[in-house]
Amino acid sequence: QMSAMMMAVCFQNMTQKETLALTLAMRDSGDVLDLSGISGVKTDKHSTGGVGDKTSIVLTPLVASVGCKVAKMSGRGLGHTGGTIDKLESFPGFQTSLTTEEFIKQIEDIGIALIGQTKDLAPADKKLYALRDVTATVDQLSLISSSIMSKKLASGADAIVLDVKCGSGAFMKDYDAAVALAKEMVKIGKNAGRKMSALITDMDQPLGYAVGNTLEVMEAIDTLNGHGPADFTELVMALGSRMVLLSGLAKDEESAESLLKEAIRSGKALDRLAAFVAAQGGNPDYVYHPERFETSTHTYDFCAENDGFISSIRCDSIGNVSLLLGGGRRVKTDSIDLSVGLVFDKKVGDPIKAGERIAKVFYNDHKKFTEALPVLKEAVTISSEPVQKNKIVLARFD
């Protein structure tokens, strides 16, 4: 009967009212976090996933350092998309198994806490997704948006900022489809009484320069020190200013961004990351001394064969390179190698000379590296003509 219902939805679509009803029914099928005991506006950010997306590691301590209350529920990586929890576990001792009481107290104390998604969060969604997967009914807008939003609403935040990715490394490859998904999720959230904002952002090349768990954490720390990649820093500021505005802590986007920039300049944001890591059992010394992180035993310089301009870096392929090196999971039970990955020297649109390095590859296993290298070579293309650089924020919806 449920398979028939999913198929009917695909043929007939759903009204706003029906989509909201389905979302709330899935939300209420399991645990719903009650954050009413925490003072102020509780905020959350959701990304539809991508390659090199270490945004939460910078964004959450940054906005918490200026007064936002961030209640974050995150997942692990699967396939070529990395998970925030895996990345944070690069800090020795970091763990996410907090009780609800500990979770709420930590948000009150330092403004930020993160827990893993439990099996009791929107369990109906998991059952419906399994059915959709085997009945070819995954790609329907109302079913996608209700699936995502049922979990976000169950997480208990008052205000939600969505980062909807678009491009070769995103779930939504097409810009118009990403816009439609963002608008649909904003409508669901507003109809459920939440403050909502959404950005459409580029995922046609990896975000920032680093891809791989520990490498991304190190880049996140660089960014909180004010030395992050331009595209990544711009995205963090765009999402962060939205969270500050929805929390009522600034009157406009310009003043919200000024608050965030000052928090980075003063070191408050970096200190808040250290406090967050320590509160969840991790070693905060690594925040101030990232050279202590364990790195791979081998590296390889991937260089250009001819002069020109970087015309494309296929994001999904780069995610697969990291996966093949051991930095991702093919199935949920796989263990991952936190130290492997790659760090780019170039982005789309950058000029390059023959013999100049495009990326540095970090690996531990020669066999895995041999399997990954041809995929990397196919992923990067060089043009003889200048190429326009990608914009990171493509659209905004409130």
CSV table of C-alpha atoms in Angstrom, one decimal, residues 104-357:
chain,number,residue,atom,x,y,z
A,104,ILE,CA,20.8,20.9,26.3
A,105,LYS,CA,23.2,21.9,29.1
A,106,GLN,CA,26.1,22.2,26.7
A,107,ILE,CA,24.1,24.5,24.4
A,108,GLU,CA,23.3,26.7,27.3
A,109,ASP,CA,26.9,26.7,28.5
A,110,ILE,CA,28.8,27.2,25.3
A,111,GLY,CA,26.1,27.8,22.6
A,112,ILE,CA,26.8,24.6,20.6
A,113,ALA,CA,26.4,20.9,20.9
A,114,LEU,CA,26.4,18.1,18.3
A,115,ILE,CA,24.9,14.6,18.5
A,116,GLY,CA,24.5,11.8,15.9
A,117,GLN,CA,21.2,11.0,14.3
A,118,THR,CA,19.5,8.2,16.2
A,119,LYS,CA,17.4,5.3,14.8
A,120,ASP,CA,14.5,6.9,16.7
A,121,LEU,CA,14.6,10.1,14.7
A,122,ALA,CA,11.8,10.1,12.1
A,123,PRO,CA,11.9,6.2,11.7
A,124,ALA,CA,9.0,6.4,9.2
A,125,ASP,CA,11.2,8.3,6.9
A,126,LYS,CA,13.8,5.5,6.9
A,127,LYS,CA,11.1,3.0,6.0
A,128,LEU,CA,9.6,5.1,3.3
A,129,TYR,CA,13.1,5.9,1.8
A,130,ALA,CA,13.9,2.1,1.6
A,131,LEU,CA,10.6,1.6,-0.3
A,132,ARG,CA,11.3,4.6,-2.6
A,133,ASP,CA,14.8,3.2,-3.3
A,134,VAL,CA,13.4,-0.1,-4.7
A,135,THR,CA,10.3,1.3,-6.4
A,136,ALA,CA,12.1,4.1,-8.4
A,137,THR,CA,10.2,6.8,-6.6
A,138,VAL,CA,13.2,8.6,-5.0
A,139,ASP,CA,13.3,11.7,-7.3
A,140,GLN,CA,10.1,13.4,-6.4
A,141,LEU,CA,10.2,16.9,-5.0
A,142,SER,CA,7.6,16.5,-2.2
A,143,LEU,CA,9.1,13.2,-1.1
A,144,ILE,CA,12.7,14.5,-1.1
A,145,SER,CA,11.8,17.7,0.8
A,146,SER,CA,9.5,16.0,3.4
A,147,SER,CA,12.3,13.4,4.0
A,148,ILE,CA,14.9,16.1,4.8
A,149,MET,CA,12.5,18.4,6.7
A,150,SER,CA,11.0,15.7,8.9
A,151,LYS,CA,14.5,15.1,10.4
A,152,LYS,CA,15.2,18.9,10.7
A,153,LEU,CA,11.9,19.5,12.5
A,154,ALA,CA,12.4,16.6,14.8
A,155,SER,CA,15.8,18.2,15.8
A,156,GLY,CA,13.8,20.9,17.6
A,157,ALA,CA,15.4,24.2,16.2
A,158,ASP,CA,13.4,27.4,15.9
A,159,ALA,CA,15.3,28.7,12.9
A,160,ILE,CA,16.8,26.6,10.0
A,161,VAL,CA,19.2,27.7,7.3
A,162,LEU,CA,19.5,25.4,4.3
A,163,ASP,CA,22.5,25.1,2.1
A,164,VAL,CA,21.2,23.4,-1.1
A,165,LYS,CA,24.1,22.3,-3.3
A,166,CYS,CA,24.0,22.3,-7.1
A,167,GLY,CA,26.4,20.8,-9.6
A,168,SER,CA,28.3,17.6,-10.4
A,169,GLY,CA,29.0,16.8,-6.7
A,170,ALA,CA,25.5,17.5,-5.5
A,171,PHE,CA,22.3,15.5,-5.1
A,172,MET,CA,20.7,18.1,-7.3
A,173,LYS,CA,22.9,18.4,-10.5
A,174,ASP,CA,20.6,21.0,-12.1
A,175,TYR,CA,20.2,24.6,-10.9
A,176,ASP,CA,16.4,24.8,-11.5
A,177,ALA,CA,15.9,21.5,-9.5
A,178,ALA,CA,18.0,22.9,-6.6
A,179,VAL,CA,15.9,26.1,-6.6
A,180,ALA,CA,12.6,24.1,-6.6
A,181,LEU,CA,13.9,21.9,-3.7
A,182,ALA,CA,15.0,24.9,-1.7
A,183,LYS,CA,11.7,26.7,-2.1
A,184,GLU,CA,9.7,23.6,-1.2
A,185,MET,CA,11.7,23.1,2.0
A,186,VAL,CA,11.4,26.7,3.0
A,187,LYS,CA,7.6,26.5,2.5
A,188,ILE,CA,7.4,23.3,4.7
A,189,GLY,CA,9.5,25.0,7.5
A,190,LYS,CA,7.5,28.2,7.5
A,191,ASN,CA,4.2,26.3,7.4
A,192,ALA,CA,5.5,24.3,10.4
A,193,GLY,CA,6.2,27.6,12.3
A,194,ARG,CA,9.9,27.8,11.8
A,195,LYS,CA,12.0,30.7,10.6
A,196,MET,CA,13.6,29.7,7.3
A,197,SER,CA,16.3,30.8,4.9
A,198,ALA,CA,18.0,28.9,2.0
A,199,LEU,CA,21.0,29.4,-0.2
A,200,ILE,CA,21.7,27.7,-3.5
A,201,THR,CA,25.5,27.1,-3.6
A,202,ASP,CA,28.0,25.7,-6.1
A,203,MET,CA,29.2,22.1,-5.9
A,204,ASP,CA,30.6,21.8,-9.4
A,205,GLN,CA,34.1,21.6,-7.9
A,206,PRO,CA,35.2,20.7,-4.3
A,207,LEU,CA,34.5,23.4,-1.7
A,208,GLY,CA,37.8,25.0,-0.5
A,209,TYR,CA,41.0,23.2,-1.3
A,210,ALA,CA,41.0,20.1,1.0
A,211,VAL,CA,39.1,16.9,0.5
A,212,GLY,CA,39.4,14.2,3.2
A,213,ASN,CA,38.5,14.1,6.9
A,214,THR,CA,41.5,15.3,8.8
A,215,LEU,CA,42.7,17.5,5.9
A,216,GLU,CA,39.3,19.3,5.9
A,217,VAL,CA,39.4,19.8,9.7
A,218,MET,CA,42.9,21.4,9.3
A,219,GLU,CA,41.4,23.7,6.6
A,220,ALA,CA,38.5,24.5,8.9
A,221,ILE,CA,41.0,25.6,11.6
A,222,ASP,CA,42.9,27.7,9.0
A,223,THR,CA,39.6,29.4,8.2
A,224,LEU,CA,38.8,30.2,11.8
A,225,ASN,CA,42.3,31.7,12.0
A,226,GLY,CA,41.3,34.0,9.1
A,227,HIS,CA,43.4,32.2,6.4
A,228,GLY,CA,40.7,30.1,4.7
A,229,PRO,CA,40.0,29.6,1.0
A,230,ALA,CA,38.1,32.5,-0.5
A,231,ASP,CA,35.1,30.4,-1.7
A,232,PHE,CA,34.8,28.6,1.6
A,233,THR,CA,35.1,31.7,3.7
A,234,GLU,CA,32.4,33.5,1.5
A,235,LEU,CA,30.0,30.5,2.0
A,236,VAL,CA,30.6,30.5,5.8
A,237,MET,CA,29.9,34.2,6.0
A,238,ALA,CA,26.7,33.9,3.9
A,239,LEU,CA,25.3,31.1,5.9
A,240,GLY,CA,26.5,32.5,9.3
A,241,SER,CA,25.0,36.0,8.7
A,242,ARG,CA,21.6,34.3,7.9
A,243,MET,CA,21.8,32.4,11.2
A,244,VAL,CA,22.7,35.6,13.1
A,245,LEU,CA,19.8,37.4,11.5
A,246,LEU,CA,17.3,34.7,12.2
A,247,SER,CA,18.5,34.7,15.9
A,248,GLY,CA,17.7,38.4,16.1
A,249,LEU,CA,21.3,39.3,17.0
A,250,ALA,CA,21.8,41.8,14.1
A,251,LYS,CA,19.6,44.2,12.2
A,252,ASP,CA,20.9,43.5,8.7
A,253,GLU,CA,23.2,41.2,6.8
A,254,GLU,CA,26.1,43.7,6.8
A,255,SER,CA,26.1,44.1,10.6
A,256,ALA,CA,25.8,40.3,11.0
A,257,GLU,CA,28.8,39.7,8.8
A,258,SER,CA,30.8,42.4,10.7
A,259,LEU,CA,30.1,40.5,13.9
A,260,LEU,CA,31.3,37.3,12.4
A,261,LYS,CA,34.5,38.8,11.0
A,262,GLU,CA,35.3,40.4,14.3
A,263,ALA,CA,34.8,37.0,16.1
A,264,ILE,CA,37.4,35.5,13.7
A,265,ARG,CA,39.8,38.5,14.0
A,266,SER,CA,39.7,38.4,17.9
A,267,GLY,CA,40.2,34.6,18.1
A,268,LYS,CA,36.7,34.2,19.8
A,269,ALA,CA,35.5,31.8,17.1
A,270,LEU,CA,38.6,29.6,17.4
A,271,ASP,CA,38.4,29.5,21.2
A,272,ARG,CA,34.7,28.4,20.8
A,273,LEU,CA,35.8,25.5,18.6
A,274,ALA,CA,38.3,24.5,21.3
A,275,ALA,CA,35.6,24.7,24.0
A,276,PHE,CA,33.2,22.6,21.8
A,277,VAL,CA,35.8,19.9,21.1
A,278,ALA,CA,36.7,19.7,24.8
A,279,ALA,CA,33.1,19.6,25.9
A,280,GLN,CA,32.6,16.5,23.7
A,281,GLY,CA,35.7,14.6,25.0
A,282,GLY,CA,38.1,15.7,22.3
A,283,ASN,CA,41.6,17.1,22.8
A,284,PRO,CA,41.4,20.9,22.3
A,285,ASP,CA,45.2,21.3,21.9
A,286,TYR,CA,44.8,20.2,18.3
A,287,VAL,CA,42.7,23.3,17.6
A,288,TYR,CA,45.7,25.5,18.4
A,289,HIS,CA,48.4,23.0,17.1
A,290,PRO,CA,46.9,21.4,14.0
A,291,GLU,CA,50.4,20.0,13.1
A,292,ARG,CA,49.6,17.4,15.8
A,293,PHE,CA,47.0,15.7,13.6
A,294,GLU,CA,48.0,12.3,12.2
A,295,THR,CA,48.8,12.6,8.5
A,296,SER,CA,49.3,9.9,5.8
A,297,THR,CA,52.6,8.1,5.3
A,298,HIS,CA,52.8,8.9,1.6
A,299,THR,CA,52.1,11.8,-0.7
A,300,TYR,CA,52.0,12.3,-4.4
A,301,ASP,CA,52.2,15.6,-6.5
A,302,PHE,CA,49.6,15.5,-9.2
A,303,CYS,CA,50.9,17.9,-11.9
A,304,ALA,CA,49.6,19.4,-15.1
A,305,GLU,CA,50.9,18.0,-18.4
A,306,ASN,CA,50.4,21.2,-20.4
A,307,ASP,CA,49.9,25.0,-20.0
A,308,GLY,CA,46.4,26.4,-19.8
A,309,PHE,CA,43.6,27.1,-17.4
A,310,ILE,CA,41.7,24.7,-15.1
A,311,SER,CA,38.4,24.3,-16.9
A,312,SER,CA,36.7,21.7,-14.7
A,313,ILE,CA,37.3,19.6,-11.5
A,314,ARG,CA,34.5,17.0,-11.5
A,315,CYS,CA,33.3,17.0,-8.0
A,316,ASP,CA,31.7,13.6,-7.9
A,317,SER,CA,34.9,12.0,-9.3
A,318,ILE,CA,37.1,13.8,-6.7
A,319,GLY,CA,34.8,12.4,-4.0
A,320,ASN,CA,35.3,9.0,-5.5
A,321,VAL,CA,39.1,9.5,-5.4
A,322,SER,CA,38.9,10.1,-1.6
A,323,LEU,CA,36.6,7.1,-1.3
A,324,LEU,CA,39.1,4.9,-3.2
A,325,LEU,CA,42.0,6.1,-1.1
A,326,GLY,CA,40.1,4.8,2.0
A,327,GLY,CA,38.6,8.2,3.1
A,328,GLY,CA,34.9,7.2,2.7
A,329,ARG,CA,32.4,4.3,3.1
A,330,ARG,CA,30.9,2.2,0.4
A,331,VAL,CA,28.5,0.7,3.0
A,332,LYS,CA,27.6,2.0,6.4
A,333,THR,CA,29.7,-0.7,8.2
A,334,ASP,CA,33.0,0.3,6.5
A,335,SER,CA,35.8,1.8,8.6
A,336,ILE,CA,37.5,4.8,7.2
A,337,ASP,CA,41.0,6.2,7.1
A,338,LEU,CA,40.8,9.7,8.5
A,339,SER,CA,44.3,10.8,7.2
A,340,VAL,CA,43.9,10.3,3.5
A,341,GLY,CA,42.6,12.7,0.8
A,342,LEU,CA,43.9,15.5,-1.4
A,343,VAL,CA,44.6,19.2,-1.2
A,344,PHE,CA,44.2,21.3,-4.4
A,345,ASP,CA,46.6,24.1,-5.3
A,346,LYS,CA,44.2,25.3,-8.1
A,347,LYS,CA,40.5,26.0,-8.6
A,348,VAL,CA,38.4,26.3,-11.8
A,349,GLY,CA,39.6,29.3,-13.8
A,350,ASP,CA,43.1,29.4,-12.4
A,351,PRO,CA,46.0,29.5,-14.9
A,352,ILE,CA,48.6,26.6,-14.7
A,353,LYS,CA,51.9,25.7,-16.3
A,354,ALA,CA,53.1,22.3,-17.4
A,355,GLY,CA,54.7,20.5,-14.5
A,356,GLU,CA,53.0,22.8,-11.9
A,357,ARG,CA,51.1,21.0,-9.1
